[in-house]
Amino acid sequence: MAAVRVEAVLAAAEEQEAEKRRSITVEKELELEYDLGNLLAVDRNPPPAAALRGAGPRREALLQALARDNTQLLVSRLWELPAERAGGAGGPLVAQLPEPTFRLPREKPPPKARPPTRWEQFARLKGIRRKKKTSLVWDEQAKEWRRRWGYRRAGGDPSRAWLAEVPAGADPEEDQFARLRREKRERVARNELNRLRNLARAHRAGRAVPAAPLHPTGHQDRDELRQVARVARVSTASLGRFQPRLPKESAEPPSRSGGKKRRFEPLLGNLAAERSRQLELLRDMGSKKPVLDITRAVNKQLRQEEAEAAAANKGKKQSKRGKRGRRQQRPGRSGKKSGARRQPQQQKPAGGGTGG
Amino acid sequence: LIYCYRKPKTKRAKRFLEKREPKLNENTKNAMLIKGGNANLTVTKVLKDIYAVKKPFAVLYKRKNITRPFEDQTSLEFFSKKSDCSLFLFGSHNKKRPNNLIIGRMFDYHVLDMIELGVEKFVSLKDIKNSKCPEGTKPMLIFAGDVFDVNEEYRRLKSLLIDFFRGPTVPSIRLAGLEYVLHFTAVDGKIYMRSYKVLLKKSGCKIPRIELEEMGPSLDLVMRRTHLASDDLYKLSLKQPKGLKPKKKKNISHDVFGTTYGRIHMQKQDLSKLQTRKMKGLKKRPAEKSAEDGGATPKKSKSA
């Protein structure tokens, strides 16, 4: 008897629950797709086309019923999100929305990292780091803390400087004030020029550069002019072999047959040389020990020592900068300046011809 | 600020430029609502209503601009650059295309997609005498109809409409403030856009029962011409920078039941020096030891 009553009670409770839930349940053929981050729901069920064809209030009522069902489903989902009371116990109920999943196109392309300026490249190579300067400097004359530069700076207003010392080797007739003013103007102009150059380099780095015009435009830089000069030299009948060279150009013209990799020996030439070369290649491939390229090993070692010295100097503050610096040093390694510095005496390292 | 040939001289100018430059997390897209050379009353009212829905992320231009977006896009791009808007809605009217609306979006200040829609019926906010919801409410968007997935143009239209009406992306939302819903139904070659105010009624359980009240602008649209971006340009615009992806924590895995497992990597242990449990019972007693060694043994240190 008791068991039957318990079952009846449970069944009744379930009935009640179902009643309550009926008001918020919606029957749909296909489940909706939800993107809660965007408060978006997509219903794939085909709407009743025939019923919606006739214009008038019936259509509106149908559309509203459809909208009500879909909104009910979306709101049920939103209400199931983890929610908390913002601002204490009495505050409004706030739900945490997930990230939006629907992919929408961006407004602008993602920002590209700015390529480093000439100074930044040099500093990275040398391991020079920024010295954090204090914003205020003690001014002895005014006996107070003044700005480093700007309004009421520490050294007094430079435009009101009434004394300009004549330096040791200077012409006594020269106007020192005029010289100072001229030098400042030159400095400002040079800085502005460098800033614009860095900007142009950054601008060019992202985009494809159109081919440089072959006549001088006055807006070309060194690399472009070098390219143009090379093209001009090679466009003679003998492909530039008998052209006189400019005073500072390299003496050795680029070999006609190409560099190291584009050189092809004649097919039926020196059989002994060919044989010895093939045997050398097989020997290097078969040997267990790796072939040592002395140039590269020496360069690598020197680079590593330099990086270590820089790291040791700066100590703990290395963290991000150092990693980036060491990673970025690789383009510096193949640069002209560093490559030229480390030229070892040996021209043909042992086994370098085959191993490379 | 990277490509700034003229450096800003004031902080305010610098902030202005910083707001407009490309960023990792972008700003909310602004929309510009423009009237064409021959816009009529219906189209003007539509623009005004959409402006009311999209405030404050929209600009409504008062004057008429004589341009044809489908022929020449330069004037639209100029406006977009000046007002930093990447969405636009252009309204015009002529005999061949009455009550015309061109909805579109930009990528890098160049037109990405443009879809021309014709307004067949329009009921404005003013015509429906109901209470409205506050300005700037983030709307819920619902798309009904299988056409939105099957047809390529409808798919782009869906993406455009979501982009247009989405509003700012927020991490959390007040549940009682979900008041506005925009419902788009695609049936029979027509798109019905209806806006409703949501009333949350008590139901027996935690989740409330929804009742809808027709509120805002309702439009019956029909798709006319389209100017969609090529696939690769669209893919380029969808590309998200790597910095946005959440960093994956390594060595953490989950199983089916929701238990989180982690991996700890230990260094190699010298097993000979391992400290095991002391079994006192197995310790050699002094009597046994002396019996073994056969003699007085000096005190020895404990061995492991």
XYZ file of C-alpha atoms in Angstrom:
660
model
C 0.000 0.000 0.000
C 2.668 2.451 1.003
C 4.657 1.629 -2.089
C 1.728 2.364 -4.367
C 1.117 5.665 -2.669
C 4.779 6.644 -3.065
C 4.641 5.885 -6.759
C 1.483 7.886 -7.119
C 3.071 10.803 -5.312
C 6.153 10.686 -7.536
C 4.022 10.491 -10.678
C 1.987 13.457 -9.531
C 5.153 15.446 -8.820
C 6.448 14.643 -12.297
C 3.155 15.755 -13.797
C 3.415 19.049 -12.014
C 6.978 19.581 -13.230
C 5.935 18.827 -16.783
C 3.063 21.314 -16.473
C 5.428 23.989 -15.343
C 7.896 23.250 -18.078
C 5.227 23.189 -20.779
C 4.973 26.918 -20.787
C 8.605 27.272 -21.735
C 9.168 24.251 -23.954
C 9.072 24.660 -27.702
C 8.894 21.826 -30.181
C 11.061 22.171 -33.264
C 11.964 19.717 -35.990
C 15.568 20.799 -36.285
C 17.509 22.185 -33.353
C 18.525 25.800 -33.597
C 22.150 26.811 -33.806
C 23.234 29.216 -31.141
C 26.031 31.740 -30.911
C 25.516 33.082 -27.432
C 28.434 35.476 -27.619
C 26.565 37.368 -30.316
C 23.091 36.677 -28.890
C 22.425 34.908 -32.171
C 20.175 31.969 -33.033
C 19.776 30.409 -36.463
C 16.681 28.363 -37.240
C 17.120 25.976 -40.120
C 13.548 24.779 -40.251
C 11.809 25.886 -43.408
C 9.033 28.291 -42.445
C 5.480 27.522 -43.602
C 5.643 29.184 -47.030
C 2.005 28.709 -47.985
C 0.699 30.267 -44.797
C 2.987 33.258 -45.103
C 2.028 34.053 -48.656
C -1.196 35.866 -48.000
C -0.592 39.391 -46.797
C -2.276 40.871 -43.779
C -2.617 40.376 -40.046
C -2.549 36.578 -40.359
C 0.970 36.750 -41.667
C 2.008 39.082 -38.898
C 0.529 36.784 -36.305
C 2.357 33.804 -37.792
C 5.645 35.673 -37.894
C 5.163 36.764 -34.320
C 4.433 33.211 -33.198
C 7.550 31.958 -34.963
C 9.592 34.740 -33.414
C 8.201 33.979 -29.978
C 9.191 30.335 -30.232
C 12.681 31.088 -31.405
C 13.196 33.804 -28.804
C 11.997 31.428 -26.094
C 14.617 28.896 -27.107
C 17.364 31.501 -27.232
C 16.434 32.983 -23.875
C 16.309 29.515 -22.283
C 19.856 28.981 -23.456
C 20.964 32.348 -22.167
C 19.380 31.725 -18.817
C 21.344 28.502 -18.512
C 24.635 30.351 -18.669
C 26.600 30.766 -15.437
C 25.187 33.877 -13.812
C 25.994 35.846 -10.718
C 24.635 38.844 -8.901
C 26.704 41.861 -9.819
C 27.313 44.408 -7.080
C 26.414 42.337 -4.030
C 23.262 40.462 -3.082
C 20.728 42.963 -4.326
C 22.292 43.696 -7.671
C 21.037 42.583 -11.064
C 21.577 39.045 -12.324
C 24.432 39.096 -14.819
C 25.366 36.178 -17.081
C 28.862 35.512 -18.400
C 28.720 35.399 -22.180
C 31.093 33.094 -24.045
C 33.268 34.293 -26.928
C 31.358 34.878 -30.164
C 31.802 31.979 -32.562
C 30.308 33.398 -35.756
C 33.207 34.571 -37.909
C 32.803 38.081 -39.153
C 35.276 39.944 -41.323
C 37.515 42.488 -39.689
C 37.255 46.177 -40.177
C 40.921 46.703 -40.979
C 43.761 44.292 -41.636
C 45.620 43.138 -38.513
C 48.486 45.422 -37.529
C 51.900 44.478 -38.817
C 54.868 44.711 -36.525
C 56.949 47.743 -37.290
C 60.359 46.782 -38.723
C 63.217 48.004 -36.518
C 64.925 51.276 -37.382
C 68.604 51.474 -38.241
C 69.498 52.430 -34.687
C 67.355 49.642 -33.244
C 69.070 47.070 -35.430
C 72.493 48.344 -34.394
C 71.549 48.405 -30.728
C 70.224 44.860 -30.903
C 73.432 43.695 -32.532
C 75.617 45.363 -29.933
C 73.392 44.528 -27.026
C 72.808 48.185 -26.096
C 69.752 48.659 -23.920
C 67.721 51.725 -23.103
C 68.806 53.566 -19.989
C 65.798 54.630 -18.033
C 66.212 58.349 -17.411
C 64.578 60.210 -14.581
C 62.092 62.849 -15.639
C 63.402 65.469 -13.206
C 66.971 66.683 -12.895
C 68.513 68.668 -10.053
C 69.316 72.177 -11.135
C 72.184 73.633 -9.114
C 71.506 77.223 -10.022
C 67.822 77.223 -9.259
C 68.323 74.732 -6.377
C 65.295 72.704 -7.253
C 64.161 69.772 -9.357
C 63.475 70.789 -12.916
C 62.449 68.947 -16.050
C 65.077 67.375 -18.226
C 63.738 69.218 -21.294
C 60.795 71.429 -22.112
C 59.250 74.363 -20.275
C 61.584 75.602 -17.483
C 64.258 73.030 -18.106
C 67.173 72.304 -15.853
C 69.896 74.067 -17.814
C 67.961 77.288 -18.249
C 66.318 78.483 -21.423
C 68.774 77.798 -24.279
C 67.460 80.688 -26.364
C 68.419 83.131 -23.603
C 71.984 81.841 -23.234
C 74.105 84.983 -23.109
C 77.487 83.267 -23.097
C 78.953 81.041 -25.790
C 82.504 79.895 -25.255
C 84.861 79.940 -28.218
C 86.212 76.389 -28.517
C 89.966 75.816 -28.669
C 90.578 75.418 -32.396
C 87.928 77.804 -33.698
C 88.295 80.901 -35.826
C 88.180 83.982 -33.477
C 86.110 85.966 -35.963
C 83.354 83.399 -36.147
C 80.012 84.180 -34.604
C 79.490 81.444 -31.990
C 75.817 82.132 -31.512
C 75.212 81.791 -35.203
C 77.186 78.585 -35.191
C 75.119 77.124 -32.363
C 71.900 78.076 -34.107
C 73.096 76.601 -37.398
C 74.154 73.379 -35.752
C 70.823 73.014 -34.043
C 69.035 73.522 -37.330
C 71.239 70.895 -38.956
C 70.616 68.445 -36.143
C 66.893 68.902 -36.373
C 66.966 68.478 -40.147
C 69.083 65.339 -39.883
C 66.798 63.796 -37.284
C 63.774 64.592 -39.383
C 65.429 63.051 -42.431
C 66.253 59.880 -40.521
C 62.756 59.665 -39.120
C 61.283 59.921 -42.599
C 63.710 57.350 -43.909
C 62.765 54.924 -41.163
C 59.134 55.565 -41.908
C 59.652 54.954 -45.620
C 61.490 51.751 -44.847
C 58.678 50.584 -42.603
C 56.156 51.527 -45.239
C 58.039 49.681 -47.944
C 58.622 46.607 -45.829
C 54.972 45.603 -45.893
C 54.189 46.228 -49.516
C 55.592 44.986 -52.767
C 57.989 47.593 -54.113
C 57.496 48.521 -57.739
C 60.634 48.331 -59.878
C 62.837 51.391 -59.562
C 62.687 53.731 -62.577
C 65.960 53.668 -64.427
C 66.407 57.425 -64.629
C 67.378 59.303 -61.471
C 64.323 60.777 -59.768
C 66.041 62.283 -56.740
C 63.905 60.159 -54.406
C 65.820 56.952 -54.704
C 67.972 55.574 -51.954
C 71.322 53.866 -52.053
C 70.098 50.345 -52.686
C 67.870 51.353 -55.530
C 70.628 53.369 -57.163
C 73.022 50.460 -56.860
C 70.528 48.214 -58.609
C 70.035 50.765 -61.322
C 73.778 51.157 -61.840
C 74.164 47.418 -62.111
C 71.413 47.187 -64.678
C 72.976 50.012 -66.662
C 76.382 48.348 -66.662
C 75.058 44.988 -67.744
C 73.013 46.412 -70.607
C 75.987 46.782 -72.937
C 76.800 44.496 -75.830
C 79.426 42.607 -73.871
C 77.210 42.424 -70.799
C 79.306 44.795 -68.750
C 82.622 43.029 -68.918
C 84.626 45.910 -70.302
C 82.949 48.820 -68.548
C 85.165 51.145 -66.513
C 84.388 50.926 -62.828
C 83.485 53.776 -60.502
C 86.120 54.615 -57.848
C 84.304 52.959 -54.947
C 82.721 50.009 -56.688
C 84.075 46.535 -56.025
C 86.854 45.546 -58.382
C 85.716 42.030 -59.164
C 82.647 42.017 -61.410
C 80.039 39.367 -60.675
C 81.085 36.278 -62.558
C 79.340 35.827 -65.832
C 78.556 32.241 -65.256
C 76.811 32.913 -61.990
C 77.891 32.513 -58.371
C 78.982 29.398 -56.571
C 75.799 27.540 -57.225
C 75.268 28.498 -60.860
C 78.619 27.363 -62.147
C 78.495 24.381 -64.432
C 81.565 22.544 -65.544
C 81.761 21.318 -69.169
C 80.432 17.802 -69.625
C 83.491 16.058 -71.022
C 86.353 17.853 -69.356
C 88.771 16.856 -66.754
C 87.888 13.256 -65.975
C 90.357 12.964 -63.112
C 88.963 16.078 -61.397
C 85.420 14.821 -61.787
C 86.343 11.435 -60.379
C 88.128 12.904 -57.376
C 85.211 15.215 -56.677
C 82.682 12.394 -56.773
C 84.809 10.244 -54.462
C 85.173 13.145 -52.038
C 81.415 13.631 -52.039
C 80.796 9.966 -51.298
C 83.352 9.978 -48.564
C 81.756 12.972 -46.866
C 78.308 11.499 -47.161
C 79.399 8.162 -45.801
C 81.474 9.414 -42.899
C 79.889 9.466 -39.470
C 81.529 12.667 -38.318
C 79.942 15.893 -39.578
C 81.873 18.023 -42.010
C 83.126 21.176 -40.331
C 82.664 24.459 -42.130
C 85.250 26.591 -40.396
C 83.922 29.967 -41.487
C 80.467 29.318 -40.198
C 81.726 27.728 -37.007
C 83.961 30.690 -36.250
C 81.187 33.173 -36.970
C 78.729 31.279 -34.844
C 81.164 31.123 -31.946
C 81.928 34.829 -32.111
C 78.218 35.696 -32.291
C 77.519 33.517 -29.298
C 80.307 35.119 -27.298
C 79.017 38.556 -28.116
C 75.490 37.654 -27.094
C 76.725 36.176 -23.848
C 78.760 39.263 -23.076
C 75.731 41.445 -23.693
C 73.551 39.233 -21.525
C 76.099 39.200 -18.718
C 76.364 42.988 -18.818
C 72.695 43.642 -18.522
C 71.882 41.013 -15.942
C 68.332 40.378 -14.855
C 66.611 42.933 -17.024
C 67.144 40.738 -20.071
C 63.816 38.896 -20.124
C 61.802 39.748 -23.253
C 64.239 42.067 -24.968
C 67.103 39.670 -24.848
C 65.166 36.798 -26.339
C 63.946 39.012 -29.123
C 67.422 40.428 -29.522
C 69.030 37.044 -29.832
C 66.322 35.875 -32.212
C 66.677 38.980 -34.316
C 70.424 38.763 -34.495
C 70.249 36.252 -37.250
C 69.587 38.784 -40.057
C 72.394 40.847 -38.582
C 74.761 37.944 -38.892
C 74.532 37.834 -42.644
C 74.731 41.625 -42.916
C 77.640 43.182 -44.657
C 79.220 44.857 -41.680
C 79.352 41.847 -39.440
C 80.256 39.454 -42.222
C 83.161 41.574 -43.342
C 84.506 41.851 -39.830
C 84.828 38.142 -39.357
C 86.597 37.128 -42.510
C 88.953 34.278 -41.542
C 92.238 33.851 -43.361
C 91.375 30.512 -44.926
C 89.562 30.959 -48.173
C 88.770 27.334 -48.920
C 87.935 25.457 -45.763
C 88.543 21.725 -45.823
C 85.602 19.880 -47.227
C 83.775 23.142 -47.695
C 83.386 22.634 -51.411
C 81.197 19.598 -51.009
C 79.668 20.137 -47.605
C 79.013 23.866 -48.123
C 50.568 56.048 -36.021
C 53.071 53.937 -37.856
C 52.487 55.480 -41.227
C 52.026 58.993 -39.966
C 53.877 61.349 -42.198
C 52.730 64.255 -40.107
C 53.322 63.572 -36.446
C 50.412 64.676 -34.250
C 51.308 67.758 -32.226
C 48.747 67.387 -29.453
C 47.745 64.497 -27.211
C 44.188 64.797 -28.427
C 45.245 64.386 -32.060
C 47.370 61.424 -31.070
C 44.430 59.759 -29.331
C 42.263 60.419 -32.356
C 44.751 58.701 -34.656
C 45.310 55.835 -32.262
C 41.613 55.160 -32.194
C 41.561 54.766 -35.967
C 44.644 52.669 -36.565
C 44.421 48.883 -37.047
C 44.367 47.058 -33.737
C 44.429 43.536 -32.409
C 40.996 43.864 -30.771
C 38.989 46.132 -32.972
C 36.521 48.824 -32.103
C 32.791 48.321 -32.584
C 31.948 48.923 -36.225
C 30.265 52.227 -36.981
C 27.625 52.565 -39.661
C 27.007 55.516 -41.943
C 23.518 56.129 -43.232
C 23.519 58.072 -46.474
C 20.725 59.424 -48.627
C 21.088 59.250 -52.389
C 20.273 62.024 -54.840
C 16.629 61.067 -55.128
C 15.698 59.566 -51.784
C 11.991 59.618 -51.023
C 10.097 59.796 -47.757
C 9.969 56.040 -47.162
C 13.658 55.584 -47.590
C 14.428 58.583 -45.396
C 12.201 57.203 -42.674
C 13.899 53.813 -42.912
C 17.298 55.427 -42.492
C 16.118 57.433 -39.521
C 14.707 54.352 -37.819
C 17.803 52.297 -38.366
C 19.816 55.187 -36.978
C 17.671 55.114 -33.853
C 18.322 51.387 -33.477
C 22.050 51.686 -34.062
C 22.789 54.728 -31.931
C 25.493 55.603 -30.839
C 27.415 53.522 -33.351
C 26.007 55.230 -36.423
C 26.176 58.526 -38.275
C 23.232 59.809 -40.240
C 24.135 62.201 -43.019
C 21.507 64.837 -43.507
C 22.277 65.995 -46.998
C 21.627 64.092 -50.168
C 24.687 62.725 -51.941
C 24.441 62.167 -55.643
C 26.404 58.949 -56.148
C 25.750 55.513 -57.495
C 27.458 52.963 -55.257
C 27.289 50.134 -57.738
C 29.087 52.143 -60.397
C 31.553 54.217 -58.458
C 32.697 53.410 -54.963
C 35.196 56.209 -54.410
C 32.823 58.592 -52.717
C 31.698 55.887 -50.277
C 35.306 55.068 -49.508
C 36.061 58.717 -48.926
C 33.195 59.002 -46.454
C 34.309 55.848 -44.734
C 37.807 57.167 -44.313
C 36.659 60.507 -42.974
C 34.167 59.202 -40.477
C 35.905 55.881 -39.697
C 32.810 53.832 -40.501
C 33.053 50.362 -41.938
C 29.331 49.677 -42.442
C 27.026 51.701 -44.629
C 23.385 51.897 -45.642
C 22.610 53.914 -48.743
C 19.017 54.763 -49.592
C 17.715 55.915 -52.967
C 14.623 55.746 -55.133
C 13.989 55.721 -58.856
C 11.441 54.287 -61.191
C 13.440 51.190 -61.997
C 14.405 50.480 -58.399
C 11.854 51.941 -56.024
C 12.696 52.264 -52.336
C 16.182 51.001 -52.724
C 18.538 50.272 -49.847
C 22.151 49.283 -50.364
C 23.658 47.680 -47.286
C 27.389 47.111 -47.288
C 30.612 46.858 -45.386
C 34.212 47.893 -45.881
C 37.545 46.305 -45.339
C 40.521 48.632 -44.990
C 38.353 51.502 -46.275
C 37.542 49.652 -49.505
C 34.161 48.163 -50.280
C 34.017 44.487 -49.365
C 30.379 43.474 -49.870
C 27.324 45.365 -51.078
C 23.782 44.029 -51.313
C 20.875 45.961 -52.775
C 17.531 45.404 -51.101
C 14.146 46.731 -52.077
C 11.752 47.826 -49.368
C 8.262 46.598 -50.183
C 6.545 47.463 -46.940
C 7.744 49.553 -44.070
C 6.194 50.223 -40.683
C 8.149 52.776 -38.713
C 8.826 53.129 -35.002
C 6.435 56.034 -34.832
C 3.551 54.156 -36.422
C 3.463 51.480 -33.748
C 2.202 53.070 -30.572
C 3.969 50.937 -27.992
C 6.538 51.473 -25.339
C 10.033 51.186 -26.724
C 13.213 49.844 -25.226
C 16.137 52.062 -24.262
C 18.566 53.316 -26.858
C 21.703 51.250 -27.324
C 20.246 47.928 -26.159
C 22.124 44.989 -27.592
C 19.567 43.153 -29.730
C 19.073 39.411 -29.964
C 19.298 38.271 -33.580
C 17.305 35.359 -34.949
C 17.419 34.099 -38.528
C 14.698 31.726 -39.663
C 14.682 29.899 -42.950
C 16.915 27.339 -44.573
C 17.625 29.734 -47.456
C 20.083 31.568 -45.224
C 22.390 28.562 -45.334
C 21.751 27.175 -48.761
C 22.104 30.214 -50.983
C 25.522 31.930 -51.103
C 24.064 35.431 -51.443
C 21.722 34.881 -48.544
C 24.607 33.624 -46.492
C 26.527 36.814 -47.121
C 23.414 38.805 -46.391
C 23.075 37.005 -43.070
C 26.695 37.781 -42.241
C 26.169 41.415 -43.228
C 23.034 41.773 -41.122
C 24.735 40.245 -38.105
C 27.667 42.584 -38.553
C 25.365 45.530 -38.929
C 23.065 44.993 -35.979
C 25.386 43.221 -33.621
C 26.502 46.113 -31.473
C 29.457 46.039 -29.100
C 30.860 42.694 -27.965
C 30.409 42.363 -24.236
C 31.779 39.761 -21.817
C 28.650 39.609 -19.677
C 25.058 40.731 -19.972
C 22.291 41.587 -17.543
C 19.646 38.922 -17.990
C 16.760 41.211 -17.289
C 18.013 43.615 -19.947
C 17.400 41.296 -22.881
C 14.594 43.434 -24.236
C 15.072 43.719 -27.961
C 14.951 41.022 -30.601
C 15.357 41.325 -34.378
C 13.829 38.437 -36.273
C 14.656 37.809 -39.953
C 12.575 35.288 -41.899
C 13.499 34.320 -45.442
C 10.551 32.881 -47.323
C 9.575 32.837 -50.956
C 12.282 35.186 -52.139
C 11.385 37.784 -49.528
C 13.020 38.666 -46.245
C 10.804 39.787 -43.413
C 12.546 41.801 -40.742
C 10.548 42.292 -37.555
C 11.582 43.869 -34.267
C 9.934 42.925 -31.020
C 10.148 44.022 -27.437
C 10.633 41.057 -25.145
C 8.471 40.661 -22.058
C 9.644 38.139 -19.488
C 6.722 36.536 -17.762
C 6.731 34.271 -14.754
C 6.732 30.633 -15.500
C 6.850 27.837 -12.949
C 10.596 27.444 -13.097
C 13.706 29.596 -13.268
C 13.533 30.272 -17.005
C 10.891 32.878 -17.777
C 8.218 32.594 -20.416
C 8.634 34.973 -23.326
C 5.908 37.171 -24.702
C 6.626 39.444 -27.629
C 5.253 42.834 -28.445
C 5.811 44.313 -31.855
C 7.797 47.453 -31.454
C 10.309 48.716 -33.807
C 10.727 49.086 -37.539
C 9.398 46.218 -39.598
C 10.575 45.828 -43.193
C 9.642 43.551 -46.037
C 12.736 43.274 -48.199
C 13.511 41.708 -51.523
C 17.038 41.059 -52.736
C 18.064 42.862 -55.900
C 21.667 43.240 -57.096
C 24.710 42.136 -55.188
C 28.374 43.013 -55.284
C 30.123 40.407 -53.196
C 33.832 40.255 -52.499
C 35.879 37.565 -54.185
C 36.618 34.506 -52.100
C 40.243 35.300 -51.396
C 39.533 38.881 -50.372
C 36.810 37.623 -48.075
C 39.162 35.056 -46.593
C 41.775 37.754 -46.090
C 39.289 39.913 -44.234
C 38.276 36.988 -42.018
C 41.859 36.320 -41.013
C 42.413 36.922 -37.312
C 45.866 37.757 -35.991
C 47.597 35.121 -33.928
C 47.644 37.173 -30.763
C 43.903 36.806 -30.367
C 43.873 33.044 -29.989
C 43.774 32.094 -26.303
C 47.033 30.496 -25.219
C 46.675 26.781 -24.845
C 47.850 25.497 -21.499
C 50.059 22.527 -22.072
C 50.039 19.332 -20.037
C 46.346 19.655 -19.153
C 43.803 17.187 -20.509
C 40.227 16.346 -19.757
C 38.536 12.985 -19.856
C 34.958 12.097 -20.699
C 33.675 12.562 -17.174
C 35.042 16.054 -16.838
C 38.011 15.194 -14.672
C 41.027 17.383 -15.351
C 44.338 15.616 -15.642
C 47.705 17.260 -15.504
C 51.162 16.010 -16.274
C 54.141 16.757 -14.120
C 57.525 16.097 -15.582
C 60.034 14.915 -12.998
C 63.768 14.820 -13.295
C 65.516 11.497 -13.309
C 65.802 10.017 -9.816
C 68.719 8.067 -8.488
C 66.950 4.928 -7.377
C 69.791 3.730 -5.223
C 69.382 6.764 -2.970
C 65.616 6.396 -2.725
C 64.219 6.657 0.798
C 61.763 3.810 1.209
C 59.594 3.165 4.234
C 61.480 2.010 7.261
C 60.528 -1.561 8.081
C 61.551 -1.768 11.661
C 60.859 -5.433 11.823
C 63.447 -6.206 9.204
C 66.188 -4.255 10.933
C 69.054 -6.428 12.007
C 69.069 -6.833 15.784
C 72.402 -6.396 17.619
C 72.372 -10.041 18.767
C 72.150 -11.367 15.226
C 74.718 -8.926 13.992
C 77.361 -9.970 16.534
C 76.643 -13.596 15.759
C 77.326 -12.920 12.091
C 80.433 -10.832 12.518
C 81.836 -12.926 15.320
C 83.247 -10.237 17.507
C 82.686 -6.902 19.057
C 81.746 -4.525 16.337
C 82.183 -0.812 16.875
C 79.240 1.519 16.526
C 78.408 1.779 12.938
C 76.422 4.467 11.235
C 72.924 3.623 10.156
C 72.675 2.381 6.625
C 69.790 3.083 4.371
